[in-house]
Coordinates of C-alpha atoms and ligand atoms in Angstrom, one line a residue:
X1 CA -2.7 -12.6 16.7
X2 CA -2.9 -11.7 12.9
X3 CA -5.3 -8.9 13.7
X4 CA -3.3 -7.3 16.5
X5 CA -1.3 -4.2 15.1
X6 CA 1.2 -4.4 18.1
X7 CA 2.3 -7.9 16.9
X8 CA 3.7 -6.4 13.7
X9 CA 5.8 -3.9 15.6
X10 CA 8.1 -6.9 16.3
X11 CA 8.0 -8.1 12.7
X12 CA 5.7 -10.0 10.4
X13 CA 4.5 -13.2 12.1
X14 CA 5.8 -15.4 9.3
X15 CA 5.5 -18.6 11.3
X16 CA 1.9 -18.0 12.1
X17 CA 1.1 -17.4 8.4
X18 CA 3.0 -20.6 7.5
X19 CA 1.2 -22.6 10.1
X20 CA -2.2 -21.5 8.9
X21 CA -1.3 -21.9 5.2
X22 CA -0.3 -25.5 5.8
X23 CA -3.4 -26.2 7.8
X24 CA -5.9 -24.9 5.3
X25 CA -6.6 -22.3 2.7
X26 CA -9.0 -20.5 5.0
X27 CA -8.9 -20.3 8.8
X28 CA -10.7 -18.4 11.5
X29 CA -9.2 -15.4 13.4
X30 CA -10.6 -13.8 16.5
X31 CA -10.0 -10.1 16.7
X32 CA -8.4 -8.5 19.8
X33 CA -10.1 -5.6 21.5
X34 CA -8.4 -2.4 20.2
X35 CA -8.3 1.0 21.8
X36 CA -10.2 3.8 20.0
X37 CA -10.8 7.3 21.3
X38 CA -12.8 10.4 20.2
X39 CA -14.1 13.5 21.9
X40 CA -17.6 12.2 21.5
X41 CA -17.1 8.7 22.7
X42 CA -14.1 9.1 25.1
X43 CA -11.6 6.2 25.3
X44 CA -13.1 2.8 24.6
X45 CA -12.2 -0.6 23.5
X46 CA -13.6 -2.0 20.3
X47 CA -13.5 -5.7 19.3
X48 CA -14.2 -6.7 15.6
X49 CA -16.4 -9.6 14.6
X50 CA -13.6 -11.9 13.8
X51 CA -12.9 -13.1 10.2
X52 CA -11.8 -15.8 7.8
X53 CA -8.1 -15.4 7.0
X54 CA -7.3 -16.5 3.4
X55 CA -3.6 -17.4 3.4
X56 CA -3.2 -19.6 0.3
X57 CA -2.4 -18.1 -3.1
X58 CA -5.0 -20.0 -5.1
X59 CA -7.8 -19.1 -2.8
X60 CA -6.9 -15.4 -2.8
X61 CA -6.9 -15.4 -6.6
X62 CA -10.2 -17.1 -6.6
X63 CA -11.9 -14.8 -4.1
X64 CA -10.5 -11.7 -5.8
X65 CA -11.9 -12.8 -9.2
X66 CA -15.4 -13.3 -7.7
X67 CA -16.3 -9.7 -6.7
X68 CA -20.0 -10.4 -6.9
X69 CA -19.6 -12.9 -4.0
X70 CA -16.6 -11.3 -2.2
X71 CA -17.6 -7.6 -2.0
X72 CA -15.3 -4.6 -1.4
X73 CA -18.3 -2.3 -0.9
X74 CA -20.5 -4.1 1.6
X75 CA -18.4 -3.2 4.6
X76 CA -15.4 -1.6 2.9
X77 CA -12.0 -3.2 2.0
X78 CA -10.3 -2.4 5.3
X79 CA -10.1 -4.8 8.2
X80 CA -11.7 -2.5 10.8
X81 CA -15.5 -2.3 10.4
X82 CA -16.9 1.2 9.8
X83 CA -18.3 2.3 13.1
X84 CA -21.3 4.2 11.8
X85 CA -23.5 4.3 8.7
X86 CA -21.9 7.6 7.9
X87 CA -18.4 6.1 8.2
X88 CA -19.4 3.3 5.8
X89 CA -21.0 5.9 3.4
X90 CA -17.8 8.0 3.5
X91 CA -15.6 4.9 3.0
X92 CA -17.6 3.8 0.0
X93 CA -16.7 6.8 -1.9
X94 CA -13.1 5.5 -2.1
X95 CA -12.4 3.4 -5.2
X96 CA -11.0 0.5 -3.2
X97 CA -14.3 0.3 -1.3
X98 CA -16.5 0.1 -4.4
X99 CA -18.2 -2.7 -6.4
X100 CA -19.4 -2.8 -9.9
X101 CA -20.9 -0.8 -11.6
X102 CA -19.7 2.3 -9.7
X103 CA -16.2 0.8 -9.4
X104 CA -15.9 0.3 -13.2
X105 CA -17.0 3.9 -13.9
X106 CA -14.5 5.6 -11.6
X107 CA -11.7 3.2 -12.3
X108 CA -12.2 4.0 -16.0
X109 CA -11.8 7.7 -15.3
X110 CA -8.6 7.2 -13.4
X111 CA -7.1 4.8 -16.0
X112 CA -7.9 7.3 -18.7
X113 CA -5.8 10.0 -16.9
X114 CA -3.2 7.7 -15.4
X115 CA -1.8 6.3 -18.6
X116 CA 1.5 4.5 -19.0
X117 CA 2.5 7.7 -21.0
X118 CA 1.6 9.9 -18.1
X119 CA 3.7 7.7 -15.8
X120 CA 6.6 7.5 -18.3
X121 CA 6.6 11.3 -18.5
X122 CA 7.6 11.4 -14.8
X123 CA 10.8 9.3 -15.5
X124 CA 13.2 12.3 -15.9
X125 CA 12.1 14.0 -12.7
X126 CA 12.2 10.7 -10.8
X127 CA 15.8 10.2 -11.9
X128 CA 16.6 13.7 -10.7
X129 CA 15.0 13.2 -7.3
X130 CA 16.5 9.8 -6.8
X131 CA 20.0 10.9 -7.8
X132 CA 19.8 13.9 -5.4
X133 CA 18.4 11.9 -2.5
X134 CA 20.9 9.0 -2.9
X135 CA 23.8 11.5 -3.4
X136 CA 23.0 13.4 -0.3
X137 CA 22.4 10.4 2.0
X138 CA 25.4 8.5 0.7
X139 CA 27.7 11.5 1.0
X140 CA 26.7 11.9 4.7
X141 CA 27.8 8.3 5.3
X142 CA 25.2 7.5 8.0
X143 CA 21.6 8.1 7.2
X144 CA 18.0 7.0 8.0
X145 CA 16.9 5.1 4.9
X146 CA 13.3 5.9 5.7
X147 CA 13.4 9.6 6.4
X148 CA 16.1 10.4 3.9
X149 CA 15.2 8.2 1.0
X150 CA 12.2 5.9 1.2
X151 CA 9.7 8.5 2.5
X152 CA 11.0 11.4 0.4
X153 CA 11.0 9.9 -3.1
X154 CA 7.3 8.9 -3.3
X155 CA 6.3 12.3 -1.8
X156 CA 8.3 14.2 -4.4
X157 CA 6.9 12.0 -7.2
X158 CA 3.3 12.4 -5.9
X159 CA 3.7 16.1 -5.6
X160 CA 4.7 16.2 -9.3
X161 CA 1.9 13.7 -10.2
X162 CA -0.9 15.3 -8.3
X163 CA -0.1 19.0 -9.0
X164 CA 1.0 19.9 -5.5
X165 CA 3.9 22.4 -4.8
X166 CA 6.9 20.3 -3.6
X167 CA 7.0 22.5 -0.5
X168 CA 3.6 21.2 0.5
X169 CA 4.7 17.5 0.5
X170 CA 5.0 17.5 4.3
X171 CA 1.2 17.7 4.3
X172 CA 1.0 14.5 2.3
X173 CA 3.3 12.8 4.8
X174 CA 1.2 13.9 7.8
X175 CA -2.2 12.9 6.2
X176 CA -1.0 9.6 5.1
X177 CA 0.7 8.8 8.4
X178 CA -2.4 9.7 10.3
X179 CA -4.7 7.6 8.1
X180 CA -2.6 4.6 7.4
X181 CA -0.8 4.7 10.8
X182 CA -4.2 5.0 12.6
X183 CA -3.3 2.3 15.1
X184 CA 0.4 3.3 15.6
X185 CA 0.9 5.1 18.9
X186 CA 3.2 7.6 17.2
X187 CA 0.8 8.5 14.4
X188 CA -3.0 8.1 14.5
X189 CA -2.9 6.5 18.0
X190 CA -6.5 5.2 17.4
X191 CA -7.9 8.7 17.5
X192 CA -11.2 8.8 15.5
X193 CA -11.2 12.7 15.8
X194 CA -7.7 13.0 14.2
X195 CA -8.8 10.5 11.5
X196 CA -11.9 12.6 10.6
X197 CA -10.0 15.9 10.8
X198 CA -7.3 14.6 8.5
X199 CA -10.0 13.7 5.9
X200 CA -11.5 17.3 6.2
X201 CA -8.2 19.0 5.8
X202 CA -7.1 17.0 2.8
X203 CA -10.5 17.4 1.1
X204 CA -10.3 21.2 1.5
X205 CA -6.9 21.1 -0.1
X206 CA -8.1 18.9 -2.9
X207 CA -11.2 21.1 -3.6
X208 CA -9.0 24.2 -3.9
X209 CA -6.7 22.4 -6.3
X210 CA -9.6 21.2 -8.5
X211 CA -11.0 24.7 -8.7
X212 CA -7.6 26.1 -9.8
X213 CA -7.2 23.4 -12.4
X214 CA -10.7 23.9 -13.8
X215 CA -9.9 27.6 -14.1
X216 CA -6.5 27.0 -15.8
X217 CA -6.1 23.4 -16.9
X218 CA -2.6 22.0 -17.5
X219 CA -1.1 18.8 -19.0
X220 CA -1.2 17.0 -15.6
X221 CA -3.2 14.1 -14.0
X222 CA -5.3 16.5 -12.0
X223 CA -6.4 18.5 -15.0
X224 CA -7.2 15.2 -16.7
X225 CA -9.3 14.0 -13.7
X226 CA -11.3 17.2 -13.2
X227 CA -12.1 17.3 -16.9
X228 CA -12.6 13.5 -17.2
X229 CA -15.8 12.3 -18.7
X230 CA -16.6 8.7 -18.1
X231 CA -19.9 7.0 -19.0
X232 CA -22.2 9.9 -18.9
X233 CA -20.9 12.3 -16.2
X234 CA -17.9 13.9 -14.7
X235 CA -16.5 13.3 -11.3
X236 CA -18.4 15.3 -8.7
X237 CA -16.3 17.4 -6.3
X238 CA -16.7 14.8 -3.6
X239 CA -15.6 12.0 -6.0
X240 CA -12.6 14.0 -7.1
X241 CA -11.5 14.6 -3.5
X242 CA -11.9 10.9 -2.6
X243 CA -9.9 9.8 -5.5
X244 CA -7.2 12.4 -4.9
X245 CA -6.8 11.3 -1.3
X246 CA -6.7 7.7 -2.3
X247 CA -3.9 8.5 -4.7
X248 CA -2.1 10.4 -1.9
X249 CA -2.4 7.5 0.5
X250 CA -2.0 4.6 -2.0
X251 CA 1.0 6.1 -3.7
X252 CA 2.9 7.2 -0.7
X253 CA 3.1 4.7 2.2
X254 CA 3.2 1.7 -0.1
X255 CA 6.2 2.8 -2.2
X256 CA 7.9 4.1 1.0
X257 CA 7.7 0.7 2.6
X258 CA 8.7 -1.1 -0.5
X259 CA 11.9 1.0 -0.8
X260 CA 12.8 0.7 2.9
X261 CA 12.0 -3.0 3.0
X262 CA 14.1 -3.5 -0.2
X263 CA 17.1 -1.7 1.2
X264 CA 16.9 -3.7 4.4
X265 CA 16.7 -7.0 2.5
X266 CA 19.7 -6.1 0.4
X267 CA 21.8 -5.0 3.4
X268 CA 20.9 -8.3 5.1
X269 CA 21.6 -10.5 2.0
X270 CA 24.7 -9.1 0.3
X271 CA 25.1 -12.3 -1.8
X272 CA 22.1 -11.2 -3.9
X273 CA 23.4 -7.7 -4.3
X274 CA 26.5 -8.7 -6.3
X275 CA 24.3 -10.1 -9.0
X276 CA 22.2 -6.9 -9.2
X277 CA 25.3 -4.8 -9.3
X278 CA 27.0 -6.9 -12.0
X279 CA 23.9 -6.9 -14.3
X280 CA 21.7 -3.8 -14.3
X281 CA 19.4 -5.5 -16.8
X282 CA 18.2 -7.7 -13.9
X283 CA 16.7 -4.8 -12.0
X284 CA 13.0 -5.2 -13.2
X285 CA 13.0 -8.8 -12.2
X286 CA 14.7 -7.9 -8.9
X287 CA 12.0 -5.3 -8.2
X288 CA 9.3 -8.0 -8.6
X289 CA 11.1 -10.2 -6.1
X290 CA 11.5 -7.4 -3.7
X291 CA 7.7 -6.7 -4.0
X292 CA 7.1 -10.4 -3.2
X293 CA 9.6 -10.3 -0.3
X294 CA 8.2 -7.1 1.3
X295 CA 4.5 -7.1 0.3
X296 CA 4.0 -3.6 1.7
X297 CA 0.2 -4.0 1.8
X298 CA -0.3 -7.2 3.7
X299 CA -4.0 -7.7 3.3
X300 CA -7.3 -6.3 2.0
X301 CA -10.7 -7.3 3.2
X302 CA -13.9 -8.5 1.5
X303 CA -17.3 -9.4 2.8
X304 CA -19.3 -12.4 1.6
X305 CA -22.5 -11.4 -0.1
X306 CA -24.0 -14.9 -0.1
X307 CA -23.4 -18.3 1.6
X308 CA -20.4 -19.7 -0.3
X309 CA -17.4 -22.0 -0.2
X310 CA -13.7 -20.9 -0.5
X311 CA -10.7 -23.3 -0.5
X312 CA -12.9 -26.0 1.1
X313 CA -14.3 -23.7 3.8
X314 CA -18.0 -22.8 4.1
X315 CA -18.5 -19.1 4.5
X316 CA -21.8 -17.5 5.4
X317 CA -23.3 -14.3 3.9
X318 CA -22.1 -11.2 5.8
X319 CA -18.9 -12.8 7.1
X320 CA -15.6 -10.9 6.9
X321 CA -12.9 -12.4 4.7
X322 CA -9.3 -11.1 4.7
X323 CA -7.0 -11.8 1.8
X324 CA -3.5 -12.1 3.1
X325 CA -1.3 -11.2 0.0
X326 CA 1.7 -11.4 2.3
X327 CA 1.1 -15.1 3.0
X328 CA 0.2 -15.9 -0.6
X329 CA 3.6 -14.5 -1.5
X330 CA 5.3 -17.2 0.6
X331 CA 3.1 -20.0 -0.5
X332 CA 5.4 -23.0 -0.9
X333 CA 3.1 -24.6 -3.5
X334 CA 3.6 -21.6 -5.8
X335 CA 7.1 -20.3 -5.0
X336 CA 10.2 -22.6 -4.8
X337 CA 12.1 -21.9 -1.6
X338 CA 9.7 -19.0 -0.7
X339 CA 11.7 -17.9 2.3
X340 CA 14.8 -17.2 0.2
X341 CA 15.3 -13.8 -1.5
X342 CA 16.1 -14.7 -5.2
X343 CA 16.4 -11.5 -7.2
X344 CA 16.5 -13.6 -10.4
X345 CA 13.3 -15.5 -9.6
X346 CA 11.1 -16.3 -12.6
X347 CA 8.2 -16.8 -12.9
X348 CA 7.1 -14.6 -10.0
X349 CA 3.3 -14.5 -9.8
X350 CA 3.4 -12.4 -6.6
X351 CA 0.2 -10.8 -5.4
X352 CA 1.8 -7.6 -3.9
X353 CA -0.4 -5.5 -6.2
X354 CA -3.5 -7.6 -5.6
X355 CA -5.3 -9.4 -8.4
X356 CA -8.7 -9.0 -10.2
X357 CA -10.8 -5.9 -10.7
X358 CA -9.1 -3.9 -7.9
X359 CA -5.5 -4.6 -9.2
X360 CA -3.3 -1.7 -8.2
X361 CA -3.5 1.3 -10.6
X362 CA -0.1 2.6 -9.5
X363 CA 1.9 -0.6 -10.1
X364 CA 3.8 0.9 -13.1
X365 CA 4.7 4.0 -11.1
X366 CA 5.8 2.0 -8.0
X367 CA 7.9 -0.3 -10.2
X368 CA 9.5 2.6 -12.0
X369 CA 10.3 4.5 -8.8
X370 CA 11.9 1.5 -7.3
X371 CA 14.0 0.6 -10.4
X372 CA 15.2 4.2 -10.6
X373 CA 16.1 4.4 -6.9
X374 CA 18.0 1.1 -7.0
X375 CA 19.9 2.3 -10.1
X376 CA 20.8 5.5 -8.3
X377 CA 22.2 3.6 -5.4
X378 CA 23.8 0.8 -7.4
X379 CA 27.4 1.9 -6.9
X380 CA 27.0 1.7 -3.2
X381 CA 24.6 -1.2 -2.8
X382 CA 27.3 -3.7 -2.0
X383 CA 28.6 -1.5 0.9
X384 CA 25.3 -0.7 2.6
X385 CA 25.1 -2.0 6.2
X386 CA 22.6 -1.7 9.0
X387 CA 23.8 0.9 11.6
X388 CA 21.3 0.5 14.4
X389 CA 17.9 -1.0 15.4
X390 CA 15.1 -1.1 12.8
X391 CA 11.8 0.4 14.1
X392 CA 8.6 -1.1 12.6
X393 CA 5.1 0.3 12.1
X394 CA 2.5 -1.1 14.4
X395 CA -0.1 -2.0 11.7
X396 CA -1.8 -5.2 10.7
X397 CA -2.3 -3.6 7.2
X398 CA 1.1 -2.2 6.1
X399 CA 4.4 -4.0 6.4
X400 CA 6.1 -0.8 7.3
X401 CA 9.5 0.4 8.7
X402 CA 9.6 3.7 10.5
X403 CA 13.3 4.0 10.9
X404 CA 16.2 2.2 9.2
X405 CA 19.7 3.5 10.2
X406 CA 22.2 2.7 7.6
X407 CA 25.8 3.3 6.8
X408 CA 28.1 2.8 3.8
X409 CA 31.3 0.9 4.7
X410 CA 34.5 1.6 2.8
X411 CA 36.3 -1.3 1.2
Ligands
HEM1 C1 4.7 -0.7 -3.8 C2 3.7 0.1 -4.1 C3 2.3 -0.3 -4.1 C4 1.7 -1.5 -3.6 C5 2.3 -2.7 -2.9 C6 0.2 -1.3 -3.9 C7 -0.7 -2.3 -3.6 C8 -2.0 -2.3 -4.0 C9 -3.0 -3.3 -3.7 C10 -2.7 -4.7 -3.1 C11 -4.2 -2.9 -4.2 C12 -5.4 -3.8 -4.3 C13 -6.6 -3.3 -3.5 C14 -7.6 -4.4 -3.2 O1 -7.3 -5.6 -3.3 O2 -8.8 -4.1 -2.8 C15 -4.0 -1.6 -4.8 C16 -5.0 -0.8 -5.3 C17 -4.8 0.5 -5.7 N1 -3.6 1.2 -5.8 FE1 -1.8 0.5 -5.2 N2 0.0 -0.2 -4.5 C18 1.2 0.5 -4.6 C19 1.5 1.7 -5.2 C20 0.5 2.5 -5.7 C21 0.7 3.8 -6.3 C22 2.1 4.5 -6.5 C23 -0.5 4.3 -6.6 C24 -0.9 5.6 -7.3 C25 -0.2 6.7 -7.2 C26 -1.5 3.3 -6.3 C27 -2.9 3.4 -6.5 C28 -3.8 2.4 -6.2 C29 -5.2 2.6 -6.4 C30 -5.9 3.9 -6.9 C31 -5.8 1.4 -6.1 C32 -7.3 1.0 -6.1 C33 -7.7 0.3 -7.4 C34 -9.1 -0.2 -7.4 O3 -9.8 -0.3 -6.3 O4 -9.6 -0.4 -8.5 N3 -0.9 2.2 -5.7 N4 -2.7 -1.2 -4.6

């Protein structure tokens, strides 16, 4: 059931994760047949090979720190296997799907442009966006916390970060929905055509943008990336486009689902809110707990390059291994009372941003956005209530909410 996107439409299968985690660090999962369609191949059903689910914290840390055994490049870092050699080739141009030494070279180029200073420089505009979005939604009384707040803030921030006119942010939303929501009937609906078209359209946009920044460089991340010189050579056009699209996707859905998941958690557990409202200094720690609680990216995949052993389980070369960060974040051997939201939790060694050489490059930005949004909503947090049914994304990758009706009650 862990590999079936439809299951997650009804919520994260917490009990299944807990059952597996208690049984062993690593357990086998059969994959269901999933519907795929394309003009070339028509509608067909595709069943993956099955995989080893790693659900205990320590085993995930260990596998993540052994990238020479547990590869991101061999078959990519996503659960679904690439269908063709070209699909694998295309996937491998994304940073998440690379191994050393290529991974180190590209990551170095991004880190050089994506400095804490560059992130900090966005603070003022994030404050403005957050205050405006919160003000508008809260003044209306009833609002959809996804459409009106959680989806909007990361899009506006990414537009600023990636040098896109704010009026084009709808494109980012569509691309990211189509790619990440590939399995959801409302978005990608399993259409391979739409998946490939989205890549093409986004790449054309990125190529134009790079050409403009080369002609007239500015002080932004894009100008930094197109000029970036790592060990020996610059990013090729193709590499730039891949990186740009990765930032569009990685910086968008993830933060959206963290913000919406956080607001849902706070509305459901008002006892925690009073502490946050009383002491703004606690917000950074609270954001870490909300990251643990939501874990927007539930898993990433690796492939064993050699026969090996992980958490007591023998794994053969070529087998698929899936690291369930969402389960690690409820591991009772690491977190006391893991099923309780505790905004003051410390220490909090959550794995929401992964661990090891692929550790999230946008963690500071995501943290900053969430802190600023919670600050903007602070005066109203204690009065937020759910105002209708929550609709969840059908995805075995993202713990996502599609719609979250909320209201502010008057006291
Ligand atoms: C709450 C928000 C976010 C979460 C939960 C999250 C989570 C993650 C995780 C789990 C990984 C590890 C991938 C792996 O294990 O293979 C990752 C990698 C990455 N993230 Fe994030 N992320 C978030 C926000 C962002 C933002 C805002 C950006 C940039 C704008 C970003 C950019 C990246 C990039 C470029 C990588 C690839 C790093 C590599 O492969 O070396 N992320 N993220």
